[in-house]
GROMACS .gro file of C-alpha atoms in nm:
model
  137
    1MET     CA    1 -13.567  12.511  10.019
    2TYR     CA    2 -13.437  12.159  10.050
    3PRO     CA    3 -13.263  12.013  10.354
    4GLU     CA    4 -12.888  12.068  10.328
    5TYR     CA    5 -12.814  11.698  10.384
    6MET     CA    6 -13.011  11.628  10.067
    7VAL     CA    7 -12.830  11.879   9.845
    8ALA     CA    8 -12.478  11.838   9.986
    9PRO     CA    9 -12.386  11.545   9.757
   10ILE     CA   10 -12.543  11.727   9.460
   11ARG     CA   11 -12.332  12.037   9.532
   12GLU     CA   12 -12.025  11.818   9.571
   13ASP     CA   13 -12.083  11.668   9.226
   14LEU     CA   14 -11.974  12.002   9.078
   15THR     CA   15 -11.746  12.139   9.350
   16SER     CA   16 -11.534  11.824   9.338
   17ALA     CA   17 -11.489  11.895   8.965
   18GLY     CA   18 -11.353  12.245   9.029
   19PHE     CA   19 -11.670  12.456   9.044
   20GLU     CA   20 -11.692  12.717   9.318
   21GLN     CA   21 -12.026  12.720   9.502
   22LEU     CA   22 -12.152  13.079   9.523
   23MET     CA   23 -12.373  13.151   9.822
   24THR     CA   24 -12.445  13.525   9.807
   25PRO     CA   25 -12.546  13.784   9.547
   26GLU     CA   26 -12.215  13.961   9.611
   27GLU     CA   27 -12.017  13.647   9.526
   28VAL     CA   28 -12.220  13.606   9.206
   29GLU     CA   29 -12.167  13.970   9.108
   30GLN     CA   30 -11.794  13.950   9.172
   31ALA     CA   31 -11.755  13.624   8.977
   32ILE     CA   32 -11.951  13.735   8.672
   33ALA     CA   33 -11.778  14.075   8.664
   34SER     CA   34 -11.435  13.905   8.652
   35GLU     CA   35 -11.213  13.959   8.355
   36GLY     CA   36 -11.207  13.663   8.119
   37THR     CA   37 -11.457  13.380   8.091
   38VAL     CA   38 -11.685  13.250   8.365
   39LEU     CA   39 -11.906  12.944   8.333
   40VAL     CA   40 -12.211  12.962   8.560
   41ALA     CA   41 -12.406  12.643   8.626
   42VAL     CA   42 -12.750  12.674   8.783
   43ASN     CA   43 -12.762  12.341   8.964
   44SER     CA   44 -13.079  12.166   9.082
   45VAL     CA   45 -13.215  11.845   9.229
   46CYS     CA   46 -13.407  11.751   8.914
   47GLY     CA   47 -13.337  11.441   8.708
   48CYS     CA   48 -13.209  11.623   8.401
   49ALA     CA   49 -12.948  11.799   8.615
   50ALA     CA   50 -12.829  11.463   8.745
   51ALA     CA   51 -12.845  11.273   8.418
   52LYS     CA   52 -12.735  11.542   8.175
   53ALA     CA   53 -12.633  11.887   8.301
   54ARG     CA   54 -12.375  11.795   8.565
   55PRO     CA   55 -12.220  11.510   8.364
   56ALA     CA   56 -12.201  11.733   8.053
   57LEU     CA   57 -12.037  12.013   8.249
   58LYS     CA   58 -11.775  11.781   8.396
   59MET     CA   59 -11.708  11.605   8.066
   60ALA     CA   60 -11.678  11.927   7.865
   61VAL     CA   61 -11.442  12.092   8.112
   62ALA     CA   62 -11.226  11.780   8.152
   63ALA     CA   63 -11.193  11.716   7.777
   64SER     CA   64 -11.139  12.073   7.654
   65ASP     CA   65 -10.805  12.238   7.591
   66LYS     CA   66 -10.976  12.576   7.594
   67LYS     CA   67 -11.197  12.623   7.897
   68PRO     CA   68 -11.340  12.904   8.108
   69ALA     CA   69 -11.106  13.078   8.348
   70LYS     CA   70 -11.360  13.043   8.628
   71LEU     CA   71 -11.618  12.772   8.701
   72VAL     CA   72 -11.898  12.863   8.942
   73THR     CA   73 -12.235  12.729   9.045
   74VAL     CA   74 -12.549  12.845   9.222
   75PHE     CA   75 -12.814  12.609   9.354
   76ALA     CA   76 -13.178  12.665   9.257
   77GLY     CA   77 -13.411  12.619   9.550
   78MET     CA   78 -13.142  12.697   9.805
   79GLU     CA   79 -12.953  13.028   9.801
   80GLN     CA   80 -13.239  13.219   9.645
   81ASP     CA   81 -13.074  13.562   9.644
   82ALA     CA   82 -12.758  13.430   9.478
   83VAL     CA   83 -12.964  13.247   9.215
   84ALA     CA   84 -13.175  13.558   9.152
   85LYS     CA   85 -12.859  13.766   9.099
   86ALA     CA   86 -12.719  13.510   8.853
   87ARG     CA   87 -13.049  13.506   8.665
   88GLU     CA   88 -13.047  13.886   8.637
   89HIS     CA   89 -12.729  13.850   8.434
   90MET     CA   90 -12.890  13.581   8.217
   91LEU     CA   91 -13.170  13.805   8.090
   92PRO     CA   92 -13.347  13.803   7.846
   93TYR     CA   93 -13.354  13.426   7.902
   94PRO     CA   94 -13.628  13.317   8.142
   95PRO     CA   95 -13.532  13.149   8.470
   96SER     CA   96 -13.471  12.779   8.432
   97SER     CA   97 -13.288  12.514   8.622
   98PRO     CA   98 -13.072  12.354   8.541
   99SER     CA   99 -12.916  12.600   8.303
  100ILE     CA  100 -12.564  12.693   8.197
  101ALA     CA  101 -12.434  13.038   8.105
  102LEU     CA  102 -12.097  13.147   7.972
  103PHE     CA  103 -11.986  13.504   8.038
  104LYS     CA  104 -11.690  13.685   7.888
  105ASN     CA  105 -11.573  14.003   8.060
  106GLY     CA  106 -11.912  14.027   8.234
  107GLU     CA  107 -12.122  13.984   7.919
  108LEU     CA  108 -12.342  13.682   7.852
  109VAL     CA  109 -12.209  13.514   7.537
  110HIS     CA  110 -12.367  13.166   7.546
  111MET     CA  111 -12.672  13.017   7.717
  112ILE     CA  112 -12.804  12.664   7.753
  113GLU     CA  113 -13.155  12.655   7.893
  114ARG     CA  114 -13.330  12.364   8.063
  115TYR     CA  115 -13.520  12.268   7.748
  116HIS     CA  116 -13.186  12.235   7.566
  117ILE     CA  117 -13.068  12.003   7.842
  118GLU     CA  118 -13.370  11.781   7.898
  119GLY     CA  119 -13.439  11.755   7.523
  120SER     CA  120 -13.084  11.662   7.418
  121GLU     CA  121 -12.852  11.370   7.446
  122LEU     CA  122 -12.556  11.405   7.680
  123ASN     CA  123 -12.293  11.416   7.404
  124ARG     CA  124 -12.483  11.692   7.226
  125ILE     CA  125 -12.470  11.910   7.539
  126VAL     CA  126 -12.097  11.836   7.577
  127ASP     CA  127 -12.041  11.934   7.211
  128ASN     CA  128 -12.243  12.253   7.264
  129LEU     CA  129 -12.029  12.350   7.563
  130GLN     CA  130 -11.702  12.264   7.393
  131GLY     CA  131 -11.803  12.471   7.090
  132ALA     CA  132 -11.870  12.768   7.317
  133PHE     CA  133 -11.537  12.718   7.496
  134GLU     CA  134 -11.356  12.704   7.162
  135GLU     CA  135 -11.524  13.025   7.045
  136TYR     CA  136 -11.505  13.236   7.360
  137CYS     CA  137 -11.226  13.105   7.585
   0.00000   0.00000   0.00000
């Protein structure tokens, strides 16, 4: 676990853009089980989260006409039970952070793993997200 003072601005990077920070497994379960589309961002302190994942999430949501009904985030290395619950729903994909999952009516329909994030340019991740929004939202 990281000191809260260290992760607070990283959390705020997404919460200030409309993402709800989920802190418990129950909150995760309730969010993913919601009707409609839910975008789940597994946030982290790593460089590719700062340089690519969070900017791509914010850009894709801001620029899309079609977007998920609910935007939520869990923080790897902090609320371990909430992150574990989110990752249960992301199976068969292995745990990775950062990562981004889109659910529709509780079913995983699109997944972006860490290697897709760290190995891609920012605009490619934005395009990937917008394509998923267009298809599923």
